[in-house]
Amino acid sequence: MKGLTLNCMDRKSEAYELVRRGLKNDLKSHVCWHVYGLLYRSDREYREAIKCYRNALRIDPDNIEILRDLSLLQAQMRDLSGFVETRQQLLTLKPNHRMNWIGFAVSHHLSSNSSKAIEVLEAYEGTLEDDYPPENERYEHGEMLLYKISLLEECGMLDRALQEMHKMESKIVDKLSFREQMACILLKLGRFEEAEKIYRSLLFMNPDNYKYLIAVQKCLGLYSENGQYSADDVERLSALYNSLKKEYSWSSAVKRIPLDFLEGEKFLEAADNYVRPLLTKGVPSLFSDLSPLYEHPGKANILEQLFLKLEDSIRTSGCFPGSSQIEPPSTLMWTLLLVSQHYDRRSQYDIALDKIDEAILHTPTVIDLYSIKGNILQHAGNFSAAAALADEARSMDLADRYLNSECVMQMLQADQVGLAEKTAVLFTKDGDQHNNLHDMQCMWYELASGESYFRQGDLGRALKNFLAVEKHYTDMTEDQFDFHSYCLRKMTLRAYVSMLKFQDRLHAHEYFHKAAAGAIRCYMKLHDSPLKSSAEENDELSKLPAAQRKKLRQKQKKAEARAKREAEEKQEDETTSTNSSKSGKKQQARPVDLDPHGEKLVQVEDPLAEATKYLKLLQNNSSDSLETHILSFELNMRKQKVLLAFQAVKQLIKLDENNPDSHRSLIRFFHRINNLPAPATDSEKLIWNVLEAERPDLRQLHGKSLVEVNINFLEKHNASLTHRAAAAEMMYLLEPDKKLQAIKLIEDSTNNTASGNGVLGPIKEWGIQDCIDVHKLLDTVFADQDVANRWKVRCAEYFPCSTYFEGVKSAITAHIPGSTSESSPENGDVPSPQAKLEGDAHSLNGTVHVVDDLSNLSMR
């Protein structure tokens, strides 16, 4: 008992020692084993805890407390067969307890035995009296009934589920879920008229619910998964949504959905009617709403013609085309904003910048204009100017957290990490800023910081951020533990099962994928360029002149002293802030981070082994991602795991054989294999036999040499820059004497005009990132500085705002059009972002208090 108490006081080692001593004194005590398991459970050592609980149950097999704790751990670890067994034992021991019946049913459901779960719930219902449930348990009982109906639906017993719904309707409290589930079952049964009637009644409650509108289409036989409709279907869909517009004139969904299936003149008319009131009202998110339409062939051109027509009409007459009503002055500004976003989407950055500058001149006080201009500059390749614009927008409303976050993201894109952190902490608790960002699981910040540090070559800090994201996902997995008992007690069964299924695919989330891929790239870079040991550094220092060596050592000592002083000050501040809160109550001190810069993380003996841990998680959860298998190929080639690398190549070809990286991996792998010496050992011969057996299955290699495969790939994708670059790189790999020919292959690429040319200028095919990748290829792989410089000059013409290519407009600053502060000497120097931040930190508190006091004031 003392050990259990010490464990709660965070004195772990003493606690374990005491509990082990207690256990030695009585190995046959179920209490000792139970407490030992509780200690392991508190440290998230669930498998060890399960062993302790099982030992306790050998001594006292009918102990309900231990059985319940064991069942929670089995659910957490997804030991489903053991979970069913333990839940059955609990039900046998205490059959009059509702939670035991429900837990037994859920255990069968999770074990993919839904029919048995239905039998258990029906047996439980058989134990209830006719007037059950009492008033205070009606909701819980209704949830159990809805859960049972969902099980019947899952088993395909739709008629029986419908009968159950009609029979139990009076006992189900959640009427909305009841009606949604009934409509869904009727739809699956093919009783479309009845289903349509219910969905239309649901639409009356919420006409903006896309799910209801799609369901009505399904009931009428007017829904297509791929979005392709016949002319007759389009006519019927138009009639449907026209009738819905008359009934729900305020609904935006019934006006927006027709834009997805209409074509030509009808699309133009519908888009015109949809856009006009939103421009008059001034809706900043209008372009985000319309952006999916750009994936539909031809619709981007129609939208461009519409936007320009609206802009011209408002500019000349002050009204929309065909209307005599004078629009407010702000309509022109919102139209210019929409047009600029359109050209940004089509990569026509010069036109987009001209339009947004005109909008800022028209109304300089609208914050969204500065944010959008920053986004345009970012897409055009000028990250520093984009960060300055985002900071300008942020400073116009210091109480807006979104603007602050947008500014931080732009600063991280520009690799201004220190400035980004100081900006981010303006919205965190005083005295504990950086840890507060971690506690809030601010993963977008950690990912962007990690990417920025990686670009700058600071692998320690990059790994620190990437692994922090991975820690968040581990915490999320652990957080489900408390719900295993809570949800069974509160009867939120449908939400509970849904949460467990979500947890099973948690590591497939986009943020985890980015963090794991970032960590793998860091470890591979560490393997390629290992850090120098202290002995090597001393050898290099000894070669320097004495004066220079002395100066370097003095710098190192000063840096170490400064870092130590900063750490001590930070620890002192944190101790002061955590010891006493504003209410005067003592708080637990936070453990100090002993490796704030990730220096220990990069000092790993085997970086590739560390990378393999994260690769396995990606392979298990993101197997449909090309990046997963590209990383697998790169990692296993470094580890000389031939068959695993070949497995990655096969997956890449299966997912997308036309991808340049898939082609690179295929050529590189077989080029490596062809250059290996003849197999000598039995294992090498076995690997060789496997490759020979599998090689005929690769269609690309049938009777062809690698050079021929590369030529065929080039002929197939001759018009694409990225494919030509990949083919040139592989040509140089296979035939090093053809270096000049490979370079010419890249230089002869033409930046063709994309299909569906714009009204105000040609739309080119090349993207800025593709051109940057080609420049790096010429600079590193081909190692030809003159060619790389020629490519840089050529791309500077295509991307004049890009700082990477040093375009003619790359020196653009984030000035406000029409302002004279930058050119007028009497205004003095423009304050730096650092100086502005110091002022903002002081003014932010006052601004927030004003907003709190004047809650009805719209700061925007």
Short mmCIF file of C-alpha atoms in Angstrom, two decimals, residues 62-416:
data_model
loop_
_atom_site.label_atom_id
_atom_site.label_comp_id
_atom_site.label_asym_id
_atom_site.label_seq_id
_atom_site.Cartn_x
_atom_site.Cartn_y
_atom_site.Cartn_z
CA ASP A 62 -13.54 -14.69 -8.98
CA ASN A 63 -12.23 -11.27 -7.96
CA ILE A 64 -14.45 -8.81 -9.85
CA GLU A 65 -12.12 -5.82 -9.36
CA ILE A 66 -9.18 -7.64 -10.93
CA LEU A 67 -11.32 -9.07 -13.74
CA ARG A 68 -12.65 -5.61 -14.57
CA ASP A 69 -9.15 -4.09 -14.62
CA LEU A 70 -7.94 -6.97 -16.80
CA SER A 71 -10.79 -6.47 -19.29
CA LEU A 72 -9.89 -2.78 -19.67
CA LEU A 73 -6.29 -3.66 -20.49
CA GLN A 74 -7.38 -6.35 -22.96
CA ALA A 75 -9.59 -3.84 -24.76
CA GLN A 76 -6.70 -1.36 -24.83
CA MET A 77 -4.27 -3.91 -26.26
CA ARG A 78 -6.93 -5.37 -28.61
CA ASP A 79 -6.59 -8.85 -27.07
CA LEU A 80 -10.11 -9.53 -28.31
CA SER A 81 -10.35 -13.26 -27.55
CA GLY A 82 -9.16 -12.62 -23.98
CA PHE A 83 -11.56 -9.64 -23.76
CA VAL A 84 -14.52 -11.88 -24.64
CA GLU A 85 -13.43 -14.50 -22.12
CA THR A 86 -12.98 -12.00 -19.26
CA ARG A 87 -16.30 -10.25 -20.01
CA GLN A 88 -18.10 -13.59 -20.00
CA GLN A 89 -16.58 -14.40 -16.62
CA LEU A 90 -17.71 -11.03 -15.24
CA LEU A 91 -21.24 -11.60 -16.53
CA THR A 92 -21.34 -15.06 -14.97
CA LEU A 93 -20.23 -13.68 -11.58
CA LYS A 94 -22.58 -10.68 -11.61
CA PRO A 95 -25.47 -11.16 -14.07
CA ASN A 96 -27.67 -8.49 -12.44
CA HIS A 97 -25.30 -5.69 -13.48
CA ARG A 98 -26.22 -3.94 -16.78
CA MET A 99 -22.64 -2.97 -17.58
CA ASN A 100 -21.56 -6.64 -17.65
CA TRP A 101 -24.21 -7.52 -20.26
CA ILE A 102 -23.29 -4.55 -22.43
CA GLY A 103 -19.56 -5.21 -22.09
CA PHE A 104 -20.04 -8.84 -23.14
CA ALA A 105 -22.03 -7.75 -26.21
CA VAL A 106 -19.43 -5.13 -27.21
CA SER A 107 -16.61 -7.67 -26.82
CA HIS A 108 -18.31 -9.97 -29.35
CA HIS A 109 -18.89 -7.05 -31.71
CA LEU A 110 -15.22 -6.07 -31.62
CA SER A 111 -14.33 -9.73 -32.27
CA SER A 112 -16.36 -9.51 -35.53
CA ASN A 113 -19.15 -11.65 -34.11
CA SER A 114 -22.06 -9.23 -34.41
CA SER A 115 -24.75 -11.97 -34.42
CA LYS A 116 -23.58 -13.19 -31.01
CA ALA A 117 -23.60 -9.58 -29.73
CA ILE A 118 -27.25 -9.30 -30.83
CA GLU A 119 -28.11 -12.51 -28.95
CA VAL A 120 -26.48 -11.14 -25.77
CA LEU A 121 -28.43 -7.85 -26.00
CA GLU A 122 -31.70 -9.73 -26.58
CA ALA A 123 -30.96 -11.95 -23.58
CA TYR A 124 -30.38 -8.81 -21.53
CA GLU A 125 -33.69 -7.33 -22.74
CA GLY A 126 -35.39 -10.55 -21.64
CA THR A 127 -34.34 -9.83 -18.04
CA LEU A 128 -36.05 -6.41 -18.05
CA GLU A 129 -39.57 -5.67 -16.90
CA ASP A 130 -42.24 -4.32 -19.27
CA ASP A 131 -42.25 -0.81 -17.81
CA TYR A 132 -38.43 -0.50 -18.14
CA PRO A 133 -36.69 1.92 -18.38
CA PRO A 134 -37.40 4.40 -15.59
CA GLU A 135 -37.45 8.09 -16.52
CA ASN A 136 -33.84 8.73 -15.46
CA GLU A 137 -32.49 5.88 -17.66
CA ARG A 138 -34.48 6.44 -20.84
CA TYR A 139 -31.62 7.93 -22.82
CA GLU A 140 -29.14 5.16 -21.90
CA HIS A 141 -31.68 2.47 -22.81
CA GLY A 142 -32.46 4.22 -26.11
CA GLU A 143 -28.75 4.28 -26.95
CA MET A 144 -28.55 0.55 -26.30
CA LEU A 145 -31.50 -0.05 -28.65
CA LEU A 146 -29.94 2.09 -31.40
CA TYR A 147 -26.70 0.15 -30.95
CA LYS A 148 -28.59 -3.12 -31.34
CA ILE A 149 -30.28 -1.82 -34.53
CA SER A 150 -26.88 -0.82 -35.94
CA LEU A 151 -25.66 -4.38 -35.24
CA LEU A 152 -28.66 -5.83 -37.11
CA GLU A 153 -27.90 -3.50 -40.02
CA GLU A 154 -24.24 -4.54 -39.97
CA CYS A 155 -25.25 -8.22 -40.11
CA GLY A 156 -27.51 -7.55 -43.11
CA MET A 157 -30.73 -8.26 -41.16
CA LEU A 158 -32.40 -5.13 -42.55
CA ASP A 159 -36.06 -6.28 -42.30
CA ARG A 160 -35.55 -7.33 -38.72
CA ALA A 161 -33.82 -4.04 -37.92
CA LEU A 162 -36.79 -2.14 -39.39
CA GLN A 163 -39.25 -4.19 -37.32
CA GLU A 164 -37.18 -3.47 -34.21
CA MET A 165 -37.26 0.26 -34.96
CA HIS A 166 -41.04 0.35 -35.32
CA LYS A 167 -41.44 -1.74 -32.18
CA MET A 168 -39.07 0.34 -30.01
CA GLU A 169 -39.70 3.84 -31.40
CA SER A 170 -41.37 5.06 -28.22
CA LYS A 171 -38.38 4.02 -26.10
CA ILE A 172 -35.71 5.76 -28.22
CA VAL A 173 -35.00 9.32 -27.09
CA ASP A 174 -32.56 10.41 -29.83
CA LYS A 175 -35.15 10.98 -32.54
CA LEU A 176 -32.72 12.50 -35.04
CA SER A 177 -30.44 9.44 -35.03
CA PHE A 178 -33.54 7.23 -35.11
CA ARG A 179 -34.85 8.90 -38.29
CA GLU A 180 -31.45 8.93 -39.97
CA GLN A 181 -30.95 5.22 -39.27
CA MET A 182 -34.47 4.32 -40.42
CA ALA A 183 -34.02 6.26 -43.70
CA CYS A 184 -30.67 4.56 -44.28
CA ILE A 185 -32.19 1.07 -43.77
CA LEU A 186 -35.14 1.84 -46.04
CA LEU A 187 -32.72 3.03 -48.73
CA LYS A 188 -30.72 -0.20 -48.45
CA LEU A 189 -33.96 -2.21 -48.68
CA GLY A 190 -34.89 -0.42 -51.91
CA ARG A 191 -37.97 1.25 -50.42
CA PHE A 192 -37.03 4.54 -52.01
CA GLU A 193 -40.29 6.44 -51.64
CA GLU A 194 -40.43 5.89 -47.87
CA ALA A 195 -36.73 6.75 -47.51
CA GLU A 196 -37.16 9.90 -49.60
CA LYS A 197 -40.06 11.03 -47.42
CA ILE A 198 -37.92 10.76 -44.26
CA TYR A 199 -34.91 12.46 -45.86
CA ARG A 200 -37.10 15.34 -47.04
CA SER A 201 -38.40 15.76 -43.49
CA LEU A 202 -34.78 15.83 -42.31
CA LEU A 203 -34.01 18.46 -44.95
CA PHE A 204 -36.77 20.59 -43.47
CA MET A 205 -34.76 20.55 -40.22
CA ASN A 206 -31.37 21.19 -41.88
CA PRO A 207 -31.45 22.05 -45.61
CA ASP A 208 -27.66 22.66 -45.66
CA ASN A 209 -26.79 19.04 -44.79
CA TYR A 210 -25.03 17.59 -47.85
CA LYS A 211 -25.57 14.04 -46.60
CA TYR A 212 -29.37 14.44 -46.72
CA LEU A 213 -29.27 16.00 -50.21
CA ILE A 214 -27.08 13.19 -51.60
CA ALA A 215 -29.43 10.64 -49.99
CA VAL A 216 -32.45 12.23 -51.74
CA GLN A 217 -30.54 11.90 -55.04
CA LYS A 218 -29.93 8.21 -54.29
CA CYS A 219 -33.62 7.68 -53.56
CA LEU A 220 -34.45 9.14 -56.98
CA GLY A 221 -31.71 7.13 -58.73
CA LEU A 222 -29.78 10.28 -59.56
CA TYR A 223 -26.47 9.72 -57.82
CA SER A 224 -23.15 8.74 -59.42
CA GLU A 225 -19.99 7.96 -57.45
CA ASN A 226 -17.71 9.35 -60.17
CA GLY A 227 -19.81 12.47 -60.77
CA GLN A 228 -20.62 11.55 -64.40
CA TYR A 229 -24.27 12.00 -65.43
CA SER A 230 -26.21 11.56 -68.66
CA ALA A 231 -28.03 14.52 -70.20
CA ASP A 232 -31.36 13.13 -68.99
CA ASP A 233 -30.04 12.74 -65.42
CA VAL A 234 -28.73 16.32 -65.47
CA GLU A 235 -32.18 17.58 -66.50
CA ARG A 236 -33.85 15.66 -63.67
CA LEU A 237 -31.22 16.82 -61.15
CA SER A 238 -31.72 20.43 -62.26
CA ALA A 239 -35.47 20.09 -61.77
CA LEU A 240 -34.92 18.58 -58.31
CA TYR A 241 -32.63 21.36 -57.11
CA ASN A 242 -34.81 24.08 -58.66
CA SER A 243 -37.73 22.81 -56.61
CA LEU A 244 -35.53 22.65 -53.50
CA LYS A 245 -34.38 26.24 -54.11
CA LYS A 246 -37.99 27.43 -54.05
CA GLU A 247 -38.59 25.53 -50.83
CA TYR A 248 -35.31 26.45 -49.10
CA SER A 249 -34.27 29.74 -50.66
CA TRP A 250 -31.83 30.46 -47.78
CA SER A 251 -29.88 27.21 -48.21
CA SER A 252 -26.43 27.56 -49.76
CA ALA A 253 -26.07 23.79 -50.32
CA VAL A 254 -29.00 23.55 -52.76
CA LYS A 255 -27.41 26.37 -54.80
CA ARG A 256 -23.85 25.02 -54.63
CA ILE A 257 -24.38 21.31 -55.46
CA PRO A 258 -25.76 21.96 -59.00
CA LEU A 259 -22.42 23.56 -59.94
CA ASP A 260 -20.87 20.08 -59.70
CA PHE A 261 -23.06 18.45 -62.39
CA LEU A 262 -24.08 21.31 -64.68
CA GLU A 263 -22.06 22.03 -67.84
CA GLY A 264 -21.67 24.82 -70.39
CA GLU A 265 -24.17 27.67 -70.45
CA LYS A 266 -26.25 26.20 -67.65
CA PHE A 267 -23.17 26.02 -65.44
CA LEU A 268 -22.31 29.63 -66.29
CA GLU A 269 -25.82 30.79 -65.39
CA ALA A 270 -25.87 28.82 -62.11
CA ALA A 271 -22.38 30.03 -61.12
CA ASP A 272 -23.37 33.63 -61.91
CA ASN A 273 -26.46 33.38 -59.70
CA TYR A 274 -24.43 31.74 -56.92
CA VAL A 275 -21.52 34.21 -56.94
CA ARG A 276 -23.34 37.57 -57.17
CA PRO A 277 -25.04 37.70 -53.73
CA LEU A 278 -21.86 36.45 -52.03
CA LEU A 279 -19.79 39.21 -53.66
CA THR A 280 -22.35 41.80 -52.56
CA LYS A 281 -22.33 40.40 -49.03
CA GLY A 282 -18.53 40.11 -48.98
CA VAL A 283 -17.73 36.46 -48.22
CA PRO A 284 -13.92 35.94 -48.00
CA SER A 285 -14.23 32.14 -48.29
CA LEU A 286 -16.04 32.23 -51.65
CA PHE A 287 -13.03 31.03 -53.65
CA SER A 288 -12.41 28.13 -51.22
CA ASP A 289 -16.00 27.08 -51.86
CA LEU A 290 -15.51 27.18 -55.64
CA SER A 291 -11.99 25.70 -55.79
CA PRO A 292 -13.10 22.01 -56.24
CA LEU A 293 -14.70 23.06 -59.56
CA TYR A 294 -11.21 23.68 -60.98
CA GLU A 295 -10.73 19.90 -61.15
CA HIS A 296 -13.63 19.65 -63.65
CA PRO A 297 -12.49 20.00 -67.29
CA GLY A 298 -13.40 23.35 -68.84
CA LYS A 299 -15.04 24.89 -65.78
CA ALA A 300 -12.00 26.98 -64.80
CA ASN A 301 -12.18 28.82 -68.13
CA ILE A 302 -15.90 29.47 -67.73
CA LEU A 303 -15.34 30.83 -64.22
CA GLU A 304 -12.56 33.08 -65.48
CA GLN A 305 -14.83 34.57 -68.16
CA LEU A 306 -17.57 35.07 -65.55
CA PHE A 307 -15.28 36.76 -63.00
CA LEU A 308 -13.79 39.14 -65.58
CA LYS A 309 -17.24 40.00 -66.91
CA LEU A 310 -18.48 40.81 -63.39
CA GLU A 311 -15.36 42.87 -62.65
CA ASP A 312 -15.66 44.87 -65.87
CA SER A 313 -19.36 45.57 -65.34
CA ILE A 314 -18.93 46.72 -61.73
CA ARG A 315 -15.91 48.83 -62.66
CA THR A 316 -17.71 50.63 -65.53
CA SER A 317 -21.35 50.85 -64.40
CA GLY A 318 -21.29 50.02 -60.68
CA CYS A 319 -23.78 47.15 -61.19
CA PHE A 320 -23.74 43.51 -62.18
CA PRO A 321 -24.39 42.68 -65.87
CA GLY A 322 -28.10 42.92 -66.71
CA SER A 323 -28.93 44.59 -63.41
CA SER A 324 -29.78 48.19 -62.68
CA GLN A 325 -29.18 47.98 -58.93
CA ILE A 326 -26.07 49.91 -57.88
CA GLU A 327 -23.70 47.70 -55.88
CA PRO A 328 -21.93 48.97 -52.74
CA PRO A 329 -18.28 50.08 -53.30
CA SER A 330 -16.98 47.01 -51.46
CA THR A 331 -18.35 44.69 -54.18
CA LEU A 332 -15.55 45.70 -56.56
CA MET A 333 -12.96 44.96 -53.89
CA TRP A 334 -14.37 41.46 -53.18
CA THR A 335 -14.54 40.80 -56.94
CA LEU A 336 -10.88 41.78 -57.35
CA LEU A 337 -10.01 39.47 -54.45
CA LEU A 338 -11.86 36.59 -56.15
CA VAL A 339 -10.14 37.28 -59.50
CA SER A 340 -6.70 37.40 -57.85
CA GLN A 341 -7.32 34.04 -56.13
CA HIS A 342 -8.44 32.59 -59.46
CA TYR A 343 -5.19 33.61 -61.19
CA ASP A 344 -3.18 32.40 -58.20
CA ARG A 345 -4.81 28.99 -58.60
CA ARG A 346 -3.88 28.99 -62.30
CA SER A 347 -0.24 29.94 -61.48
CA GLN A 348 -0.51 33.32 -63.24
CA TYR A 349 1.08 35.14 -60.33
CA ASP A 350 1.80 38.47 -62.05
CA ILE A 351 -1.87 39.02 -62.89
CA ALA A 352 -2.91 37.82 -59.42
CA LEU A 353 -0.55 40.33 -57.75
CA ASP A 354 -1.82 43.19 -59.93
CA LYS A 355 -5.43 42.41 -59.00
CA ILE A 356 -4.76 42.07 -55.27
CA ASP A 357 -2.73 45.30 -55.24
CA GLU A 358 -5.65 47.07 -56.88
CA ALA A 359 -8.00 45.65 -54.22
CA ILE A 360 -5.67 46.89 -51.43
CA LEU A 361 -5.56 50.35 -53.02
CA HIS A 362 -9.34 50.32 -53.13
CA THR A 363 -9.84 49.33 -49.45
CA PRO A 364 -6.55 49.25 -47.46
CA THR A 365 -8.24 48.23 -44.18
CA VAL A 366 -9.42 44.71 -45.15
CA ILE A 367 -7.14 42.17 -43.47
CA ASP A 368 -8.00 39.29 -45.82
CA LEU A 369 -6.39 41.13 -48.73
CA TYR A 370 -2.95 41.07 -47.06
CA SER A 371 -3.31 37.38 -46.14
CA ILE A 372 -4.23 36.46 -49.72
CA LYS A 373 -1.39 38.54 -51.16
CA GLY A 374 0.98 36.70 -48.82
CA ASN A 375 -0.35 33.36 -50.12
CA ILE A 376 0.15 34.48 -53.73
CA LEU A 377 3.76 35.49 -53.01
CA GLN A 378 4.36 32.18 -51.26
CA HIS A 379 3.08 30.24 -54.29
CA ALA A 380 5.23 32.48 -56.52
CA GLY A 381 8.33 31.49 -54.52
CA ASN A 382 8.94 34.61 -52.42
CA PHE A 383 8.66 33.25 -48.88
CA SER A 384 10.22 36.18 -47.04
CA ALA A 385 7.83 38.70 -48.63
CA ALA A 386 4.92 36.34 -47.90
CA ALA A 387 5.96 36.21 -44.22
CA ALA A 388 6.18 40.02 -44.09
CA LEU A 389 2.65 40.33 -45.58
CA ALA A 390 1.30 37.79 -43.08
CA ASP A 391 2.91 39.76 -40.25
CA GLU A 392 1.31 42.94 -41.62
CA ALA A 393 -2.10 41.23 -41.56
CA ARG A 394 -1.48 39.94 -38.03
CA SER A 395 -0.54 43.37 -36.73
CA MET A 396 -3.88 44.76 -37.97
CA ASP A 397 -5.78 42.58 -35.49
CA LEU A 398 -3.66 41.39 -32.59
CA ALA A 399 -6.54 39.49 -30.97
CA ASP A 400 -7.05 37.14 -33.92
CA ARG A 401 -5.46 33.77 -33.22
CA TYR A 402 -5.97 32.55 -36.82
CA LEU A 403 -4.02 35.47 -38.27
CA ASN A 404 -1.28 34.80 -35.75
CA SER A 405 -1.12 31.13 -36.76
CA GLU A 406 -1.12 32.02 -40.47
CA CYS A 407 1.77 34.43 -39.87
CA VAL A 408 3.73 31.77 -37.94
CA MET A 409 3.27 29.28 -40.76
CA GLN A 410 4.52 31.75 -43.37
CA MET A 411 7.56 32.59 -41.20
CA LEU A 412 8.41 28.90 -40.89
CA GLN A 413 8.11 28.51 -44.66
CA ALA A 414 10.66 31.35 -44.92
CA ASP A 415 12.90 29.55 -42.35
CA GLN A 416 12.48 32.38 -39.81
#
